[in-house]
Structures are given as C-alpha cells and as structure tokens.
mmCIF file of C-alpha atoms in Angstrom:
data_model
loop_
_atom_site.group_PDB
_atom_site.id
_atom_site.type_symbol
_atom_site.label_atom_id
_atom_site.label_comp_id
_atom_site.label_asym_id
_atom_site.label_seq_id
_atom_site.Cartn_x
_atom_site.Cartn_y
_atom_site.Cartn_z
ATOM 1 C CA MET J 1 47.416 151.885 95.375
ATOM 2 C CA PRO J 2 48.958 148.556 96.381
ATOM 3 C CA ALA J 3 52.680 148.660 97.055
ATOM 4 C CA ASP J 4 53.458 145.079 96.105
ATOM 5 C CA PHE J 5 53.470 145.515 92.328
ATOM 6 C CA PRO J 6 57.123 145.254 91.250
ATOM 7 C CA LEU J 7 58.494 147.888 88.929
ATOM 8 C CA ASP J 8 59.645 145.757 86.027
ATOM 9 C CA PRO J 9 63.175 146.283 84.680
ATOM 10 C CA PRO J 10 63.367 147.939 81.276
ATOM 11 C CA ALA J 11 62.425 145.569 78.490
ATOM 12 C CA PRO J 12 65.143 145.012 75.880
ATOM 13 C CA TYR J 13 62.696 146.004 73.164
ATOM 14 C CA GLY J 14 59.626 148.201 73.152
ATOM 15 C CA PRO J 15 58.502 150.896 75.613
ATOM 16 C CA GLN J 16 58.890 150.557 79.357
ATOM 17 C CA PRO J 17 55.718 149.735 81.297
ATOM 18 C CA ALA J 18 53.902 152.670 82.902
ATOM 19 C CA TYR J 19 52.737 152.851 86.511
ATOM 20 C CA TRP J 20 50.625 155.176 88.602
ATOM 21 C CA VAL J 21 52.843 156.113 91.546
ATOM 22 C CA GLY J 22 52.728 158.224 94.673
ATOM 23 C CA PRO J 23 53.553 160.216 96.656
ATOM 24 C CA ARG J 24 54.184 162.697 93.912
ATOM 25 C CA HIS J 25 56.993 164.582 95.640
ATOM 26 C CA LEU J 26 59.119 161.397 95.629
ATOM 27 C CA ALA J 27 58.183 160.209 92.131
ATOM 28 C CA GLY J 28 60.949 162.047 90.254
ATOM 29 C CA ASP J 29 60.610 163.633 86.837
ATOM 30 C CA ASP J 30 60.402 160.422 84.735
ATOM 31 C CA GLY J 31 63.400 161.698 82.784
ATOM 32 C CA ARG J 32 61.044 164.094 80.988
ATOM 33 C CA LEU J 33 61.385 167.374 82.882
ATOM 34 C CA TYR J 34 62.211 169.349 79.747
ATOM 35 C CA ASP J 35 59.446 167.785 77.656
ATOM 36 C CA VAL J 36 56.716 168.265 80.264
ATOM 37 C CA VAL J 37 57.574 171.922 80.840
ATOM 38 C CA ALA J 38 58.155 172.728 77.155
ATOM 39 C CA ASP J 39 54.826 171.166 76.208
ATOM 40 C CA THR J 40 53.089 173.185 78.932
ATOM 41 C CA LEU J 41 54.623 176.440 77.711
ATOM 42 C CA ALA J 42 53.819 175.659 74.081
ATOM 43 C CA GLY J 43 50.197 175.086 75.107
ATOM 44 C CA LEU J 44 50.204 178.499 76.797
ATOM 45 C CA GLY J 45 51.417 180.154 73.608
ATOM 46 C CA TRP J 46 54.992 180.851 74.672
ATOM 47 C CA THR J 47 57.670 181.108 71.974
ATOM 48 C CA SER J 48 60.807 178.965 72.163
ATOM 49 C CA LEU J 49 64.253 180.009 70.964
ATOM 50 C CA THR J 50 67.474 177.998 70.934
ATOM 51 C CA ILE J 51 70.756 179.797 71.535
ATOM 52 C CA VAL J 52 73.871 177.842 70.645
ATOM 53 C CA ARG J 53 77.437 178.992 71.144
ATOM 54 C CA GLY J 54 80.283 176.914 69.868
ATOM 55 C CA ARG J 55 83.838 176.836 68.654
ATOM 56 C CA ARG J 56 85.094 175.852 65.248
ATOM 57 C CA GLU J 57 88.715 175.548 64.238
ATOM 58 C CA PRO J 58 89.954 176.467 60.740
ATOM 59 C CA ASP J 59 89.498 173.612 58.259
ATOM 60 C CA GLU J 60 87.402 171.715 60.835
ATOM 61 C CA ALA J 61 84.580 169.536 59.490
ATOM 62 C CA PRO J 62 81.044 170.647 60.504
ATOM 63 C CA GLU J 63 80.447 167.413 62.395
ATOM 64 C CA ASP J 64 83.511 168.112 64.565
ATOM 65 C CA ARG J 65 82.316 171.498 65.763
ATOM 66 C CA GLN J 66 82.406 171.813 69.552
ATOM 67 C CA VAL J 67 79.207 173.203 71.063
ATOM 68 C CA LEU J 68 80.155 174.997 74.258
ATOM 69 C CA ARG J 69 76.827 176.416 75.394
ATOM 70 C CA SER J 70 73.246 175.690 74.415
ATOM 71 C CA THR J 71 70.246 177.322 76.070
ATOM 72 C CA VAL J 72 66.593 176.980 75.177
ATOM 73 C CA LEU J 73 64.610 180.111 76.042
ATOM 74 C CA HIS J 74 60.809 180.149 76.278
ATOM 75 C CA LEU J 75 59.231 183.615 76.181
ATOM 76 C CA SER J 76 55.665 184.591 77.064
ATOM 77 C CA PRO J 77 53.617 186.555 74.492
ATOM 78 C CA ASP J 78 53.865 189.768 76.542
ATOM 79 C CA ALA J 79 57.622 189.246 77.118
ATOM 80 C CA LEU J 80 57.169 189.815 80.859
ATOM 81 C CA ARG J 81 58.137 186.279 81.820
ATOM 82 C CA TRP J 82 60.519 183.665 80.504
ATOM 83 C CA ALA J 83 61.879 180.221 81.287
ATOM 84 C CA GLN J 84 65.305 178.895 80.372
ATOM 85 C CA TRP J 85 66.406 175.282 80.101
ATOM 86 C CA VAL J 86 69.991 175.701 81.286
ATOM 87 C CA LEU J 87 71.037 172.117 81.986
ATOM 88 C CA ALA J 88 72.979 171.951 78.714
ATOM 89 C CA ASP J 89 74.729 175.195 79.589
ATOM 90 C CA GLU J 90 77.360 175.633 82.294
ATOM 91 C CA PRO J 91 75.036 175.221 85.283
ATOM 92 C CA PHE J 92 75.485 176.276 88.841
ATOM 93 C CA TYR J 93 74.341 173.990 91.603
ATOM 94 C CA LEU J 94 71.583 173.904 94.173
ATOM 95 C CA GLY J 95 71.845 171.275 96.894
ATOM 96 C CA GLU J 96 74.715 169.751 94.855
ATOM 97 C CA LEU J 97 72.339 169.284 91.914
ATOM 98 C CA PRO J 98 72.646 171.248 88.656
ATOM 99 C CA ILE J 99 69.957 173.789 87.850
ATOM 100 C CA ALA J 100 67.746 172.574 85.001
ATOM 101 C CA TRP J 101 65.141 175.359 84.683
ATOM 102 C CA GLN J 102 65.420 179.037 85.557
ATOM 103 C CA VAL J 103 62.162 181.010 85.498
ATOM 104 C CA CYS J 104 62.114 184.820 85.600
ATOM 105 C CA ALA J 105 59.633 187.684 85.416
ATOM 106 C CA ARG J 106 59.882 191.437 85.178
ATOM 107 C CA ALA J 107 57.488 194.066 86.454
ATOM 108 C CA ASP J 108 56.766 195.809 83.155
ATOM 109 C CA ALA J 109 57.809 195.866 79.519
ATOM 110 C CA GLY J 110 59.959 198.947 80.089
ATOM 111 C CA GLY J 111 62.321 197.170 82.440
ATOM 112 C CA SER J 112 65.249 195.127 81.217
ATOM 113 C CA LEU J 113 66.061 193.257 84.423
ATOM 114 C CA ALA J 114 64.144 190.408 86.034
ATOM 115 C CA ARG J 115 62.109 191.307 89.092
ATOM 116 C CA TRP J 116 62.589 187.783 90.421
ATOM 117 C CA SER J 117 63.939 184.366 89.525
ATOM 118 C CA ALA J 118 63.166 180.799 90.541
ATOM 119 C CA TYR J 119 65.373 177.762 90.031
ATOM 120 C CA PHE J 120 64.588 174.059 89.692
ATOM 121 C CA THR J 121 66.875 171.025 89.510
ATOM 122 C CA PRO J 122 66.272 167.717 87.746
ATOM 123 C CA GLY J 123 64.160 165.248 89.701
ATOM 124 C CA ILE J 124 61.362 167.719 90.431
ATOM 125 C CA PRO J 125 57.996 166.323 89.345
ATOM 126 C CA GLY J 126 57.146 168.057 86.098
ATOM 127 C CA GLU J 127 53.536 168.409 87.237
ATOM 128 C CA ALA J 128 54.592 170.827 90.005
ATOM 129 C CA LEU J 129 56.704 173.010 87.734
ATOM 130 C CA ALA J 130 53.965 173.009 85.086
ATOM 131 C CA GLU J 131 51.465 174.230 87.695
ATOM 132 C CA PHE J 132 53.841 177.006 88.763
ATOM 133 C CA LEU J 133 54.245 178.155 85.154
ATOM 134 C CA THR J 134 50.533 177.986 84.442
ATOM 135 C CA ALA J 135 49.866 180.192 87.475
ATOM 136 C CA LEU J 136 52.612 182.570 86.334
ATOM 137 C CA ASP J 137 51.113 182.767 82.846
ATOM 138 C CA GLY J 138 47.736 183.688 84.332
ATOM 139 C CA ARG J 139 49.148 186.649 86.247
ATOM 140 C CA ASP J 140 48.476 190.084 84.717
ATOM 141 C CA ARG J 141 51.306 191.591 86.752
ATOM 142 C CA PRO J 142 53.837 188.847 87.478
ATOM 143 C CA GLY J 143 56.120 191.104 89.465
ATOM 144 C CA MET J 144 53.544 192.202 92.039
ATOM 145 C CA PRO J 145 53.502 190.436 95.439
ATOM 146 C CA LEU J 146 50.240 188.696 96.278
ATOM 147 C CA GLY J 147 49.186 186.895 99.430
ATOM 148 C CA GLY J 148 51.678 185.895 102.086
ATOM 149 C CA PRO J 149 53.616 182.937 103.513
ATOM 150 C CA GLU J 150 50.433 181.338 104.835
ATOM 151 C CA LEU J 151 49.355 180.612 101.255
ATOM 152 C CA VAL J 152 52.407 178.415 100.750
ATOM 153 C CA LEU J 153 52.046 176.566 104.037
ATOM 154 C CA ASP J 154 48.287 176.121 103.668
ATOM 155 C CA ALA J 155 48.833 174.543 100.257
ATOM 156 C CA VAL J 156 50.892 171.684 101.715
ATOM 157 C CA THR J 157 49.109 171.242 105.040
ATOM 158 C CA ALA J 158 45.857 170.770 103.094
ATOM 159 C CA HIS J 159 47.495 167.623 101.698
ATOM 160 C CA GLY J 160 48.637 166.244 105.035
ATOM 161 C CA TRP J 161 52.039 167.870 105.472
ATOM 162 C CA PHE J 162 53.011 169.112 108.948
ATOM 163 C CA ARG J 163 54.196 172.511 110.072
ATOM 164 C CA ASP J 164 57.533 172.503 111.852
ATOM 165 C CA ILE J 165 57.040 172.569 115.617
ATOM 166 C CA ASP J 166 59.758 175.160 116.177
ATOM 167 C CA GLN J 167 59.056 177.296 113.089
ATOM 168 C CA PRO J 168 55.375 176.778 112.228
ATOM 169 C CA ARG J 169 55.098 179.991 110.192
ATOM 170 C CA THR J 170 58.043 179.333 107.903
ATOM 171 C CA ARG J 171 58.601 175.567 107.562
ATOM 172 C CA ALA J 172 56.650 172.410 106.751
ATOM 173 C CA MET J 173 57.452 168.834 105.765
ATOM 174 C CA ASP J 174 55.731 165.721 104.496
ATOM 175 C CA PRO J 175 54.682 163.002 106.981
ATOM 176 C CA THR J 176 57.818 160.942 106.234
ATOM 177 C CA PHE J 177 60.123 163.938 106.890
ATOM 178 C CA THR J 178 61.596 163.485 103.413
ATOM 179 C CA SER J 179 60.436 166.613 101.565
ATOM 180 C CA HIS J 180 60.614 170.101 103.033
ATOM 181 C CA ILE J 181 59.512 173.665 102.323
ATOM 182 C CA SER J 182 61.199 176.515 104.185
ATOM 183 C CA LEU J 183 61.209 180.321 104.125
ATOM 184 C CA GLY J 184 64.660 181.677 104.900
ATOM 185 C CA GLU J 185 67.981 182.886 103.605
ATOM 186 C CA VAL J 186 68.459 182.235 99.907
ATOM 187 C CA PRO J 187 71.492 180.335 98.589
ATOM 188 C CA PRO J 188 74.309 182.150 96.746
ATOM 189 C CA LEU J 189 73.769 183.272 93.121
ATOM 190 C CA ILE J 190 69.970 183.483 93.388
ATOM 191 C CA GLN J 191 69.053 186.551 91.330
ATOM 192 C CA ASP J 192 66.451 188.992 92.620
ATOM 193 C CA ALA J 193 65.654 192.678 92.206
ATOM 194 C CA ASP J 194 65.639 193.170 95.980
ATOM 195 C CA PRO J 195 69.246 194.146 96.814
ATOM 196 C CA ARG J 196 68.949 193.626 100.576
ATOM 197 C CA PRO J 197 70.161 190.005 100.624
ATOM 198 C CA LEU J 198 73.462 191.296 99.186
ATOM 199 C CA THR J 199 73.751 194.635 100.988
ATOM 200 C CA ALA J 200 72.345 193.931 104.474
ATOM 201 C CA ALA J 201 74.786 194.097 107.354
ATOM 202 C CA THR J 202 75.684 190.928 109.204
ATOM 203 C CA ASP J 203 73.296 191.673 112.067
ATOM 204 C CA GLU J 204 70.522 193.058 109.840
ATOM 205 C CA ALA J 205 67.445 191.075 108.894
ATOM 206 C CA ARG J 206 67.506 189.920 105.277
ATOM 207 C CA PRO J 207 64.431 189.161 103.155
ATOM 208 C CA GLY J 208 63.965 185.440 102.797
ATOM 209 C CA GLY J 209 62.890 183.302 99.888
ATOM 210 C CA TRP J 210 61.210 179.912 99.749
ATOM 211 C CA GLN J 211 63.380 176.818 99.429
ATOM 212 C CA ALA J 212 62.095 173.291 98.804
ATOM 213 C CA TRP J 213 63.933 169.990 98.622
ATOM 214 C CA ALA J 214 63.639 166.231 98.996
ATOM 215 C CA GLU J 215 66.220 164.293 101.000
ATOM 216 C CA PRO J 216 65.422 160.554 100.759
ATOM 217 C CA ALA J 217 67.528 159.763 103.849
ATOM 218 C CA LEU J 218 69.364 161.873 106.398
ATOM 219 C CA GLY J 219 72.645 162.923 104.855
ATOM 220 C CA ALA J 220 71.804 161.303 101.505
ATOM 221 C CA PRO J 221 72.048 163.248 98.211
ATOM 222 C CA TYR J 222 68.999 165.346 97.446
ATOM 223 C CA LEU J 223 66.458 163.952 95.003
ATOM 224 C CA TRP J 224 65.579 167.488 93.855
ATOM 225 C CA ALA J 225 65.726 171.093 95.028
ATOM 226 C CA ALA J 226 64.000 174.379 94.202
ATOM 227 C CA SER J 227 64.810 177.941 95.171
ATOM 228 C CA PHE J 228 62.579 181.004 94.881
ATOM 229 C CA GLY J 229 64.060 184.487 95.157
ATOM 230 C CA PRO J 230 62.695 186.807 97.885
ATOM 231 C CA SER J 231 60.490 188.700 95.389
ATOM 232 C CA VAL J 232 58.709 185.648 93.926
ATOM 233 C CA PRO J 233 54.992 186.160 94.758
ATOM 234 C CA ASP J 234 53.774 183.756 97.429
ATOM 235 C CA ASP J 235 50.709 182.752 95.420
ATOM 236 C CA LEU J 236 52.973 181.378 92.690
ATOM 237 C CA VAL J 237 55.062 179.421 95.187
ATOM 238 C CA ALA J 238 51.791 178.113 96.627
ATOM 239 C CA ALA J 239 50.768 176.845 93.184
ATOM 240 C CA PHE J 240 54.036 174.906 93.038
ATOM 241 C CA THR J 241 53.728 173.430 96.540
ATOM 242 C CA HIS J 242 50.061 172.596 96.032
ATOM 243 C CA ALA J 243 50.877 170.495 92.975
ATOM 244 C CA LEU J 244 54.019 169.066 94.585
ATOM 245 C CA SER J 245 52.194 167.810 97.679
ATOM 246 C CA SER J 246 49.082 166.598 95.846
ATOM 247 C CA ILE J 247 47.968 163.117 96.826
ATOM 248 C CA ALA J 248 46.889 162.341 93.257
ATOM 249 C CA PRO J 249 49.156 159.695 91.679
ATOM 250 C CA VAL J 250 51.294 160.473 88.656
ATOM 251 C CA LEU J 251 52.171 158.388 85.631
ATOM 252 C CA ARG J 252 55.764 157.176 85.540
ATOM 253 C CA ARG J 253 57.889 154.761 83.531
ATOM 254 C CA VAL J 254 61.092 155.546 85.409
ATOM 255 C CA VAL J 255 61.283 156.137 89.164
ATOM 256 C CA PRO J 256 64.240 157.292 91.287
ATOM 257 C CA GLU J 257 66.311 154.500 92.770
ATOM 258 C CA SER J 258 66.622 156.412 96.053
ATOM 259 C CA THR J 259 62.847 156.498 96.645
ATOM 260 C CA ARG J 260 61.754 153.302 94.892
ATOM 261 C CA GLU J 261 60.929 151.522 98.148
ATOM 262 C CA ARG J 262 58.881 154.470 99.432
ATOM 263 C CA LEU J 263 56.562 154.647 96.443
ATOM 264 C CA LEU J 264 53.129 153.119 96.115
ATOM 265 C CA ARG J 265 52.479 151.959 92.571
ATOM 266 C CA ALA J 266 49.925 150.251 90.390
ATOM 267 C CA PRO J 267 50.079 149.272 86.718
ATOM 268 C CA ALA J 268 48.660 151.906 84.415
ATOM 269 C CA SER J 269 46.894 149.284 82.300
#
C-alpha cells in the first residue's frame, strides 16, 4: 500500500473517508472497540446484559439522575465464559491506560469463580480481540491449558516479528521495535485462580502471564496494552497475537495520532 496518500481531515458533513491501513498493530481501534467486539459476540450467540447503578436524590427529576456505574456484560450460552465492557465503570489502569474489556472463563458450570481473566485497553485493534473471543467461544473446556509458550511466539514470528535476543523463549517484538509480547510477572490486580503470584515468597519463582503493548516511541505513552493472567491457555493468547501481527490491512476511518506517520494507507474506494 502506498504511504503517500494523505489521511484527510474529518469532513464537516457526511462520513469520514475510509482507508486500508497497516501494520495492524499500530492502526488503533477506529474508535469502535466496543462495537466490533459486541457484534462479534452477538454473532456467536452470546447474551448481553446492562447493569446500571446510580444515585437519585429525593424530588430529583429523572433526567438529573446521576449514573455512577454502568457495565455491559456479555455471557456465552454455556455460561462458562463472559466479557465485560468496563470502560464506563470505575476502571483500573494497565500501562497508564484504562481497561476497556475484561474477559473471563471458568472451568465448569459448578464453579462460581473465574479460572482466568484477560484485560484489554482502548486502542487495541478490534480484529485481534475478536479473534481471541472467537477462539475462546470454540473451546469446549475454556479453563484447560493447551499448548505452550511457543504457540504464542510462533504466531508472531510467522508474520515477521523477531524473538528477543536475550529472552528468545519469552519475548518478541515487531520489526520497528514498537509492539511487544512478553511472558513474565503479571501487573497488580490481574485476577487468576492460580494463587502463587500472590503467595510466592520473594525468592520463589512465580507463574508468569503474557503481556502485550505498543509504545510508539521510547518513553511515549502506550497506544494500547493487554494482560493475560497466568492461567489463560496459550492457544488463546496465540489467536490474539496471530491476528494482532497479521500483515493484512484493516479498514479505518480514524487512526492514532501517535502512529499516523508509521502507517501505510490506501483509499478504500
């Protein structure tokens, strides 16, 4: 795709022009991360529920009601897996970005707690998260480990990413050293059924989880970040990284300012 097509500024009237852009991992979410994921889950037959918590003072008009928390929950038909849009809630942060989607799964219908959780911030290409959820939906037993770390690394190296020279079995990055995937210690507040990250002694090895992020420039704010708890099956993480690192262009009307100059683009029509 030629890089010399300018991305036109938004027109005062009518829809913004669409472009095919790449690389995908720097293309952002087009401002449609909720819509893309919700449409994917609806197509898979998941049910959506909206939970709203608010506050209303005596004699207050309905239009003045203060909504404090609002969460959209998407539940799979077998109730073993669910996804929550938590951006409108009181989010916690990953790489200084608020969590937008939290995805969880439990081992069986008899359990009440999630076996694992994965977290995604705004800016992540919706295509990658949709692929992760489609792979999750196709799993008969979403809580069972499958494969190993090589699945995740093979998924990105097949698309031209490089393994880290010092840690080739746990880290990889794109050719521009902008986007990264790493297996290591999970950030605080990442929920997982494996208690060892919380209970291990200081000098004891802790189970690691996959982390992914895009840093447009050294020391610059992250474009997006994702965190997978230690118990997230590697084959599901591989589905995410395979879609994330794909060389196929994606359709966008809005691109991130921080990566605009790095993107190749061509008009969609």
